[in-house]
XYZ file of N, CA, C and O in Angstrom:
720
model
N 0.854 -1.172 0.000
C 0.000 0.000 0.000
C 0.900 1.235 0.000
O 1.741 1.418 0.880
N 0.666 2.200 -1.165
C 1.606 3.451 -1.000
C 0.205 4.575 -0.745
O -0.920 4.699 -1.227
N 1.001 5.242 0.261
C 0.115 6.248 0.638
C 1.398 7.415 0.664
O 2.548 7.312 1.091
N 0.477 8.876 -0.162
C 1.126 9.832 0.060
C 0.410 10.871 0.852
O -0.568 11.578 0.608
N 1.242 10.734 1.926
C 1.018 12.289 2.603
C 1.421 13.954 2.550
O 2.519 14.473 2.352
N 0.545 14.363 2.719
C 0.690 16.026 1.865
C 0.348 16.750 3.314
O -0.499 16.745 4.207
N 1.403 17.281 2.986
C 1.169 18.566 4.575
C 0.801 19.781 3.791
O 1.303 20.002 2.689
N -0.165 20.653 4.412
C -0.458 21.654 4.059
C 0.345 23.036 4.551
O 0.187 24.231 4.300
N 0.905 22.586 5.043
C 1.650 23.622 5.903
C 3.343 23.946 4.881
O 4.084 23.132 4.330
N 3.417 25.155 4.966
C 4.809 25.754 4.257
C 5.787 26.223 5.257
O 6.625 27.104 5.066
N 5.589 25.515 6.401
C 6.574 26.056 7.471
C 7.662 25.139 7.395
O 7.481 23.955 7.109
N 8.793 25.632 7.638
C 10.279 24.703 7.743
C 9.944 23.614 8.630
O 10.162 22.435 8.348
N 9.337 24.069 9.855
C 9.465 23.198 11.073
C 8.167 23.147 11.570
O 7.946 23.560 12.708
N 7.042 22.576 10.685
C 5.518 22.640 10.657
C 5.494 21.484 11.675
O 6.139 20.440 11.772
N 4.727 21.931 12.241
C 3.909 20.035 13.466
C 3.280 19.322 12.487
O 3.076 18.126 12.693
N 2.842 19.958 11.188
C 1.962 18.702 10.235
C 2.733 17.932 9.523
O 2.465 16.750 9.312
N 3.552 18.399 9.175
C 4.758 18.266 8.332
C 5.748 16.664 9.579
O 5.988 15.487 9.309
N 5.984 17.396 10.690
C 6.350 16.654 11.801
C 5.652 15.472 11.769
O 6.106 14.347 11.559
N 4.323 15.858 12.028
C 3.473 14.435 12.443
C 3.361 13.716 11.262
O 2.757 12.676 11.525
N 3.610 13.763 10.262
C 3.367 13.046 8.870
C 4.687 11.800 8.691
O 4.822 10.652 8.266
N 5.424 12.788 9.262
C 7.119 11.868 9.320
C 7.201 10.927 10.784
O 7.775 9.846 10.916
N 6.434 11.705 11.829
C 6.382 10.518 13.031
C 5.708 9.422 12.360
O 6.212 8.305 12.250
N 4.142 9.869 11.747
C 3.129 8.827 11.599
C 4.102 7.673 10.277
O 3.823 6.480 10.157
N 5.181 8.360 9.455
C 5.477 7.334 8.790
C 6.481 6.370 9.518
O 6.758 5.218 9.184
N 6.855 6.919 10.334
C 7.879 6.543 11.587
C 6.958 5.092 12.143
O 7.565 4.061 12.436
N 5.804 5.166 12.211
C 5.396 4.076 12.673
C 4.051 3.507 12.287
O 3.085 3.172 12.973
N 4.216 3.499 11.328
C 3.205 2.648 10.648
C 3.830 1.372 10.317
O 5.037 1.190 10.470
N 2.790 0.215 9.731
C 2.886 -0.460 9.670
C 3.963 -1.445 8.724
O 4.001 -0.920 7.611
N 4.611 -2.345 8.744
C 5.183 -2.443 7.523
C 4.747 -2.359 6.046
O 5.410 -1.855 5.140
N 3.564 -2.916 5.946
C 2.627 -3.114 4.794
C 2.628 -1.621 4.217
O 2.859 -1.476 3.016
N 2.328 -0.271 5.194
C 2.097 0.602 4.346
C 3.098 1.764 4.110
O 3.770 2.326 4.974
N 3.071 2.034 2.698
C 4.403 3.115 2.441
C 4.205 4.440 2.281
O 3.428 4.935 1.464
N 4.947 5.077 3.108
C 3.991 6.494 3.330
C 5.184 8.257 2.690
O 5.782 9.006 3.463
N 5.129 8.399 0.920
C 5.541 9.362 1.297
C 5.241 10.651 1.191
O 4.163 10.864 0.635
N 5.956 11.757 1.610
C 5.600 12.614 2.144
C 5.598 13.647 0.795
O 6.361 13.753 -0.165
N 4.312 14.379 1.218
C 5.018 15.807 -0.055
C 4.893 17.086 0.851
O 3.901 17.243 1.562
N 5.855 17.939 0.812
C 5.579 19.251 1.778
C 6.202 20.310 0.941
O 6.981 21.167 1.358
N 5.703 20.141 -0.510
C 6.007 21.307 -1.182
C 5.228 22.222 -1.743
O 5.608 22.955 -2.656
N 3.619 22.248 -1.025
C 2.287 23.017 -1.299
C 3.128 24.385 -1.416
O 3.087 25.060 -2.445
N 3.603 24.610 -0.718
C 4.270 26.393 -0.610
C 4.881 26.200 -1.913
O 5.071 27.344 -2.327
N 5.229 25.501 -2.648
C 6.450 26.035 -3.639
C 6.086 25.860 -4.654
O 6.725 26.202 -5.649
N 4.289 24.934 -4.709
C 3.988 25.204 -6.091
C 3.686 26.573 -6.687
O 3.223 27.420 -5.922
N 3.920 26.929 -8.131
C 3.266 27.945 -8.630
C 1.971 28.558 -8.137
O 1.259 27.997 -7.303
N 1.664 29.859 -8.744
C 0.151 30.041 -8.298
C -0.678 29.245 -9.709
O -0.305 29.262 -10.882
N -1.935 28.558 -9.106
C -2.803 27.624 -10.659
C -3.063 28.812 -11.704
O -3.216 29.928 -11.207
N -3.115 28.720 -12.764
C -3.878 29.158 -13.913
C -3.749 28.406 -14.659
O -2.722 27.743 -14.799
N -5.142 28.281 -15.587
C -5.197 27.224 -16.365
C -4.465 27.705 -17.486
O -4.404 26.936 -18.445
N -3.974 28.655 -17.565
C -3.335 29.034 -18.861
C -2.055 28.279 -18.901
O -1.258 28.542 -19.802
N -1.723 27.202 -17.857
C -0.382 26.850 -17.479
C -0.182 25.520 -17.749
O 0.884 24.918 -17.879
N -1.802 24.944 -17.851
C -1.858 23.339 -17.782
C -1.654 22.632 -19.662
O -1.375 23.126 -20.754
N -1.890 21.663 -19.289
C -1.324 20.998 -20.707
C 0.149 21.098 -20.482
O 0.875 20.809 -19.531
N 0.389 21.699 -21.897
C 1.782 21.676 -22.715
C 2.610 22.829 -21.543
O 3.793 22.626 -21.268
N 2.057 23.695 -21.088
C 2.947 24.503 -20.271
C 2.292 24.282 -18.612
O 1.596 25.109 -18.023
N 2.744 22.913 -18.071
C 2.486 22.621 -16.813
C 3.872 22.484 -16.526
O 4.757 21.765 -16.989
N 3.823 23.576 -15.425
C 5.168 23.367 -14.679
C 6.215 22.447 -14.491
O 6.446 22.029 -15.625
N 6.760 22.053 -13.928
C 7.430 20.444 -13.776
C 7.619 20.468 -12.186
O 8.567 19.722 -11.942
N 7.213 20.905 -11.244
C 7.134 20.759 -9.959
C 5.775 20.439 -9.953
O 5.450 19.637 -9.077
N 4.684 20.944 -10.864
C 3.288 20.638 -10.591
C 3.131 18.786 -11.378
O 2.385 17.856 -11.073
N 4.282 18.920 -12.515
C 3.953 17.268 -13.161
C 3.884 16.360 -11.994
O 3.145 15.436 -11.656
N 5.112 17.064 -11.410
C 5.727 15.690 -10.261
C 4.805 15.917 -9.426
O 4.262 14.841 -9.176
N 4.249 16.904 -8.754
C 2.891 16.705 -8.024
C 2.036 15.719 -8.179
O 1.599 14.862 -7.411
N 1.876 15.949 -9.199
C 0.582 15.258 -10.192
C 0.518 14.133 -10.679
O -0.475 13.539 -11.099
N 2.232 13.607 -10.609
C 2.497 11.948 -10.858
C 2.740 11.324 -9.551
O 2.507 10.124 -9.403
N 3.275 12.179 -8.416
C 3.271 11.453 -7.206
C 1.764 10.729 -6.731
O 1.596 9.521 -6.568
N 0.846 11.680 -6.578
C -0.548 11.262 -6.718
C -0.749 10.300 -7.704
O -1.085 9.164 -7.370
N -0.640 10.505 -8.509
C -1.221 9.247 -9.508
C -0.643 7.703 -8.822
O -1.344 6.726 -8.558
N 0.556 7.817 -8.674
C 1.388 6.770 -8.058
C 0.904 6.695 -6.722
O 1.867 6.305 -6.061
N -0.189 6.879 -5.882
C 0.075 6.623 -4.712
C -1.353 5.647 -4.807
O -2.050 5.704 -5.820
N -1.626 4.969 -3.932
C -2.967 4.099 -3.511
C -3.898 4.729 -2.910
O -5.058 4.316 -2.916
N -3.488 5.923 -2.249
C -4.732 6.667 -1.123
C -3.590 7.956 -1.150
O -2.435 8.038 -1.567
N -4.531 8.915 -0.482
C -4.114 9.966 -0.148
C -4.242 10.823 1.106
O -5.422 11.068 1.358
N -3.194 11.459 2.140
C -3.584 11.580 3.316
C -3.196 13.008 3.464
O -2.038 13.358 3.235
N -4.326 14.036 3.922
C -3.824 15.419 3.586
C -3.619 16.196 5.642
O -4.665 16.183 6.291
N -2.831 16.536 6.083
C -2.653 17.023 7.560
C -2.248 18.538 6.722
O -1.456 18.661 5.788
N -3.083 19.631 7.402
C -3.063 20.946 6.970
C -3.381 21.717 8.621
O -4.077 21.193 9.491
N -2.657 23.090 8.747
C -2.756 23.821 9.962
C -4.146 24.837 9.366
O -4.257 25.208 8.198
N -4.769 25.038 10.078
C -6.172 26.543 9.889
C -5.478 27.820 9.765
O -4.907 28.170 10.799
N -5.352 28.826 8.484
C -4.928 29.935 8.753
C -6.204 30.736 8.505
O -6.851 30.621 7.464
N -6.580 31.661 9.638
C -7.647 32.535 9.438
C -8.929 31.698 9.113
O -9.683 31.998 8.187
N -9.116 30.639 9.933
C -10.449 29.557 9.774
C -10.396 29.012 8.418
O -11.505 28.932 7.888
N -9.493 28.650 7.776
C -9.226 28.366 6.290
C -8.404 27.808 6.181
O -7.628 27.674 7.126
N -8.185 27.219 4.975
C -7.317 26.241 4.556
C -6.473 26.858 3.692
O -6.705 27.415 2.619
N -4.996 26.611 4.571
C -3.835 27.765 3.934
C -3.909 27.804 2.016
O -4.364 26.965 1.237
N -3.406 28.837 1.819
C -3.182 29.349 0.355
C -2.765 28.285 -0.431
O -3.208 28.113 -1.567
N -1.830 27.456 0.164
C -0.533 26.678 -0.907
C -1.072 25.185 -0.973
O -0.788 24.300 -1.780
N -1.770 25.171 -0.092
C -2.597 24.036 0.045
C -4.154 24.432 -1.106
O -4.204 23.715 -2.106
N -4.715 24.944 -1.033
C -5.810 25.246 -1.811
C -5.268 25.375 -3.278
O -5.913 24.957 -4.239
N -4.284 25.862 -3.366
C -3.600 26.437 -4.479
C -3.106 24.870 -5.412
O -3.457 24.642 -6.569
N -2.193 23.903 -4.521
C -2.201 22.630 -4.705
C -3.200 21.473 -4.949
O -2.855 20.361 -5.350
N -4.661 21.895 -4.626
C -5.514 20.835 -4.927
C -6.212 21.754 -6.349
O -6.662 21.180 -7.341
N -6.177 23.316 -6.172
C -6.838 23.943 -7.677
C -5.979 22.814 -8.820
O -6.527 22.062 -9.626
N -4.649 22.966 -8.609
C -3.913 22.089 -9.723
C -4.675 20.817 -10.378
O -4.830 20.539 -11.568
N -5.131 20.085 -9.124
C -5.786 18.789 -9.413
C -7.221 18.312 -10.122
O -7.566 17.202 -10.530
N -8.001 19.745 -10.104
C -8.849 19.638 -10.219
C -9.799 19.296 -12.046
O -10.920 18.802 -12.173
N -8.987 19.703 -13.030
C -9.274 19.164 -14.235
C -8.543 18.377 -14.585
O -8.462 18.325 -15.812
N -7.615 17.342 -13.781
C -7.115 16.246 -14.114
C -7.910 14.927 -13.732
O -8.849 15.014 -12.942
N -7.588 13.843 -14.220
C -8.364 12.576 -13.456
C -7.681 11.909 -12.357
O -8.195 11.081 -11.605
N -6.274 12.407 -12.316
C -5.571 11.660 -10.897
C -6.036 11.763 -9.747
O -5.425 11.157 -8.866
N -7.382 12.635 -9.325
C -7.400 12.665 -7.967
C -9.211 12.369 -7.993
O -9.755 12.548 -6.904
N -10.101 11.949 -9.132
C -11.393 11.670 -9.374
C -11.936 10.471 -8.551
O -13.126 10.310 -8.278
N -10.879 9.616 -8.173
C -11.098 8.365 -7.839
C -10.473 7.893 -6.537
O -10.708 6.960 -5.768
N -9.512 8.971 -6.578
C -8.316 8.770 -5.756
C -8.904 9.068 -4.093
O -9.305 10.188 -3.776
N -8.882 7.613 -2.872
C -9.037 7.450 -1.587
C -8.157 9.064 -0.914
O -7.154 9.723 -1.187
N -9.074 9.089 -0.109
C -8.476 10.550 0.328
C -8.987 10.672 2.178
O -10.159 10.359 2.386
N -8.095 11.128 3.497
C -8.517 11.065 4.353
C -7.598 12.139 5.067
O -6.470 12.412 4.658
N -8.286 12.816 6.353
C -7.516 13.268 6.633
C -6.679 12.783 8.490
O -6.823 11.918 9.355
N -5.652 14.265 8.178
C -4.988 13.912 9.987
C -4.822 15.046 10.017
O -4.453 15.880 9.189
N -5.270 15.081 11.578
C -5.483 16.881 11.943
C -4.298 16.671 13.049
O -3.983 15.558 13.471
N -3.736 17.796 13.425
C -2.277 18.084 14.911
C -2.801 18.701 15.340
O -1.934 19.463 15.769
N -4.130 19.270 15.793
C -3.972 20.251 16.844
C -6.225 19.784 17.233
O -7.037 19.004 16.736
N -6.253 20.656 18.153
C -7.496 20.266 19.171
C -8.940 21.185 18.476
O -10.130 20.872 18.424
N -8.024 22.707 17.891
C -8.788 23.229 17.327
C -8.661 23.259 15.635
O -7.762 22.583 15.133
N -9.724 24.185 14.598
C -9.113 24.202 13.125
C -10.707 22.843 12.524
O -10.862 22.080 11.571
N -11.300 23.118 13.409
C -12.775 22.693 12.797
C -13.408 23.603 11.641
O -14.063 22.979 10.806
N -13.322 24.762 11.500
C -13.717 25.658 10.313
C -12.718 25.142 8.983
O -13.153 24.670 7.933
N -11.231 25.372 9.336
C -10.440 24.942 8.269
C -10.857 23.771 7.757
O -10.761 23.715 6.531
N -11.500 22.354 8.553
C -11.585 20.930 8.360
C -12.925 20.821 7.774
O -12.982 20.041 6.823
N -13.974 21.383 8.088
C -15.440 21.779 7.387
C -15.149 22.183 5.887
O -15.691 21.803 4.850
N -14.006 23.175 6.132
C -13.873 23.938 4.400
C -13.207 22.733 3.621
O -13.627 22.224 2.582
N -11.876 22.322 4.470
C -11.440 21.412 3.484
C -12.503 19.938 3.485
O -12.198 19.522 2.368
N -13.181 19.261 3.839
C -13.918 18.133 3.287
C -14.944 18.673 2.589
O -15.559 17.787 1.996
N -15.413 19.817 2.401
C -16.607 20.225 1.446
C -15.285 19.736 0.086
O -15.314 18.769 -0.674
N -14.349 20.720 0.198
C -13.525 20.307 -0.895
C -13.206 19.351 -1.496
O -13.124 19.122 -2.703
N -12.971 18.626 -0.399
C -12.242 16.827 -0.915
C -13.181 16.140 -1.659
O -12.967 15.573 -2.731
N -14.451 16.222 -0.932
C -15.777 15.896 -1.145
C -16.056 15.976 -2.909
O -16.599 15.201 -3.697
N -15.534 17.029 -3.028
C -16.245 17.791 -4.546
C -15.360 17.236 -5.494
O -15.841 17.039 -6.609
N -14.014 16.899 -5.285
C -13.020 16.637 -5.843
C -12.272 15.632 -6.424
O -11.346 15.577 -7.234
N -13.416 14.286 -5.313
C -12.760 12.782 -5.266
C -14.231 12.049 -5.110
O -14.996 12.361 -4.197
N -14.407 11.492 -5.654
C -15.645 10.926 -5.267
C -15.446 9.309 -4.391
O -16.117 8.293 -4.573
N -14.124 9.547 -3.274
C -13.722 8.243 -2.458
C -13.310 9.385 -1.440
O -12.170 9.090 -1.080
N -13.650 10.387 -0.897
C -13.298 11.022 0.135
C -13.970 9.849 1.285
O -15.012 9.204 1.167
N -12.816 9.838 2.584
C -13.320 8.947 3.391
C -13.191 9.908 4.499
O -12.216 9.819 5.245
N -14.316 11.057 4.723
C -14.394 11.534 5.743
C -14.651 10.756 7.055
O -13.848 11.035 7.945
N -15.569 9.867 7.358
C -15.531 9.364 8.586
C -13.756 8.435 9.537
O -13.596 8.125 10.718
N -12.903 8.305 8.458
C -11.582 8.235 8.718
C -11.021 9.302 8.900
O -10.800 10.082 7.973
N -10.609 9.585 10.427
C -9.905 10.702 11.068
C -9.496 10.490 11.933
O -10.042 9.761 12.761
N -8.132 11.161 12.127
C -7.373 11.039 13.130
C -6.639 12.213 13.817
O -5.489 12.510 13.495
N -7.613 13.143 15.160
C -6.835 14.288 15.374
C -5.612 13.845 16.804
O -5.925 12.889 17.513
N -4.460 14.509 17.064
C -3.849 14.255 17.838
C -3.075 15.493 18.269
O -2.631 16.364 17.523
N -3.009 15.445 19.267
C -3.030 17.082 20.196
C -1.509 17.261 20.181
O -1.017 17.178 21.307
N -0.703 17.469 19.255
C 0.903 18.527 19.066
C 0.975 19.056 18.930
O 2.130 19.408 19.168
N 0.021 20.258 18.291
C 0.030 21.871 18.583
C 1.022 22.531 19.159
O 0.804 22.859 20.326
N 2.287 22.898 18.598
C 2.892 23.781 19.620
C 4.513 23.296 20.252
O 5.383 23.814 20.952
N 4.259 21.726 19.389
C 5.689 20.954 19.948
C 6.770 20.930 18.470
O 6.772 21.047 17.244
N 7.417 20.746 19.378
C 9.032 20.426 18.719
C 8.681 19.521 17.922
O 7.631 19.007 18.307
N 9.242 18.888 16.565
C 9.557 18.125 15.931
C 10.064 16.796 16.927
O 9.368 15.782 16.977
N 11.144 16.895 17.585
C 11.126 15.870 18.130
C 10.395 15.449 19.281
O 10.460 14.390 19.905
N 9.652 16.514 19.463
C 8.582 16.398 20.784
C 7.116 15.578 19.795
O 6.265 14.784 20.197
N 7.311 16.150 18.500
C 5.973 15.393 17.896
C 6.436 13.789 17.798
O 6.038 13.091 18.731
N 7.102 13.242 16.937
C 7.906 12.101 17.195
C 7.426 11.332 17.938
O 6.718 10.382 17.603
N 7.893 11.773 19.584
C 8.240 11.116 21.020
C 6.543 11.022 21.517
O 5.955 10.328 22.348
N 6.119 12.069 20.575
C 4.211 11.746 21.344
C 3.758 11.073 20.618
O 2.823 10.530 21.207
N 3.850 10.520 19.069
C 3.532 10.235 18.230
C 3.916 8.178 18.825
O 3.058 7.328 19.065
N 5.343 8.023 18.877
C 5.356 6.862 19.732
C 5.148 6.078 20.896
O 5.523 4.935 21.154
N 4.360 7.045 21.677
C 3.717 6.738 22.782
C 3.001 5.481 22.227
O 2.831 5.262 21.028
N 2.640 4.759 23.151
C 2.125 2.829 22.903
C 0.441 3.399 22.460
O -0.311 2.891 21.627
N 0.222 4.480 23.243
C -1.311 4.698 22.839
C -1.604 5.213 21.662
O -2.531 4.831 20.947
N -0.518 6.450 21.314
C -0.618 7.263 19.992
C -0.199 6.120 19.002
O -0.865 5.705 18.054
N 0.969 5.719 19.389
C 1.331 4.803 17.471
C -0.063 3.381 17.636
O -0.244 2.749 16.595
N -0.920 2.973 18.844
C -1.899 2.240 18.000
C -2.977 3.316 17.686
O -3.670 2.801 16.808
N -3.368 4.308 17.910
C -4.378 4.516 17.139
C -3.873 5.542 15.429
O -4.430 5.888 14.388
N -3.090 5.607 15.800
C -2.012 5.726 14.418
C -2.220 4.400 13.364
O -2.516 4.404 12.169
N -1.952 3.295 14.267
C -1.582 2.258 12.971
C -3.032 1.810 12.675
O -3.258 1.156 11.657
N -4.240 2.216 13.724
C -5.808 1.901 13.512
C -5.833 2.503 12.433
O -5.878 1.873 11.376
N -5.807 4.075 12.478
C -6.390 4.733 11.495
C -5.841 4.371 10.128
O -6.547 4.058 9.169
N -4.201 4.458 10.125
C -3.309 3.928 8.770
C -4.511 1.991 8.025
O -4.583 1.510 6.893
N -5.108 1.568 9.265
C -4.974 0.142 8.378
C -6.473 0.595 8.120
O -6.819 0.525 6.940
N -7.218 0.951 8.832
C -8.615 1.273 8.355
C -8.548 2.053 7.046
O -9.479 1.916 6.253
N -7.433 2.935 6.723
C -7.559 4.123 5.534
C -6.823 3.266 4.374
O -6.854 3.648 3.204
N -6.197 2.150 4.752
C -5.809 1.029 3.832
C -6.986 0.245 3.385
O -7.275 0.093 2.198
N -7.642 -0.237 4.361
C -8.877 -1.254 3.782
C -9.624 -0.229 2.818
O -9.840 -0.516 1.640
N -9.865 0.536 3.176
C -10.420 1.458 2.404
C -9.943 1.543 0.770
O -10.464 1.328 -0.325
N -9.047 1.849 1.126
C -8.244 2.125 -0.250
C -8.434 0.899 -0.897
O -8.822 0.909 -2.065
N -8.193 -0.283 -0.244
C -8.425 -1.572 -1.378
C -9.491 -1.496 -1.638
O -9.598 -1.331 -2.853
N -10.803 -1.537 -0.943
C -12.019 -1.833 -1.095
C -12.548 -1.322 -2.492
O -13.196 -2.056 -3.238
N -12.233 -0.033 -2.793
C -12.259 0.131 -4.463
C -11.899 0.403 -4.957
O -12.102 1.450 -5.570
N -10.594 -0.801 -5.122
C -9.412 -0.596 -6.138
C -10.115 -1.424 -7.656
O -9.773 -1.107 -8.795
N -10.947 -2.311 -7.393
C -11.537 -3.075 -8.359
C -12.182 -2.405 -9.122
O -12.401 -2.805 -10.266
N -12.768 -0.893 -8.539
C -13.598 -0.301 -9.590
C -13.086 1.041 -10.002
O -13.700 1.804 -10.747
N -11.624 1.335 -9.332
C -11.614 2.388 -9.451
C -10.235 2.675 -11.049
O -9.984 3.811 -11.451
């Protein structure tokens, strides 16, 4: 199972970004988890760009997804919203077919960012017709160190409901691979 995770966050030393690399830190063997944390560095979308003049940071976007089995998006709330580079990164996706079919779930780091998480599953929703909103997993690092996310992230309680959510967002993903 390859799963790519996409942090929404453009910070050097983001907790989503963090928790994406703990959570691959301990997942399961079965599932392969990698990371993309380059929402900040895509271009801004215009369709005047796609086709023949699509970037080549947005191709590789756009083929990492294709290549992955599911998709797992952890994004921080800026201003009750779902940051720029992140919105800006799924506009990309949206007249392509790589992401029509494509299993999609999220992981939240922090306690609050319910407005941001409302905005983004209306989105996912519209975007993928395998959004698996009832698969979620929030976990309270808000505010920690990278290696403080890590060290909470391997706690015996955090990495099983870590590897719950990872195998549940796996079954998932197989479940319609046959039709998808």
């Amino acid at each position: 199972m390859k799963i790519l995770a996409i942090s929404g966050s453009a910070r050097r030393n983001s907790t989503n970004t963090s928790m994406l690399r703990a959570v691959r830190a301990v997942a399961p063997d079965e599932i392969e988890i990698a990371i993309f944390d380059g929402a900040g560095g895509l271009p801004v979308f215009s369709p005047d760009l796609e086709g023949e003049f699509l970037p080549a940071a947005v191709r590789d976007f756009i083929e990492v997804i294709a290549q992955s089995d599911g998709v797992i998006i952890a994004s921080p709330e800026y201003v009750r919203s779902i940051p720029g580079g992140l919105k800006n990164a799924i506009d990309w996706l949206v007249s392509g077919d790589e992401i029509v079919h494509k299993p999609i779930a999220l992981l939240h780091a922090s306690h609050r960012g319910d407005d941001m998480l409302a905005g983004l599953r209306t989105i996912l929703a519209t975007i993928t017709d395998r959004f698996a909103g009832d698969i979620f997993l929030r976990l309270p690092l808000m505010k920690l160190q990278p290696a403080d996310v890590l060290r909470t992230v391997e706690t015996a309680e955090n990495r099983f409901r870590v590897q719950a959510y990872l195998q549940a967002f796996s079954a998932y993903c197989m479940s319609g691979s046959e039709t998808a």
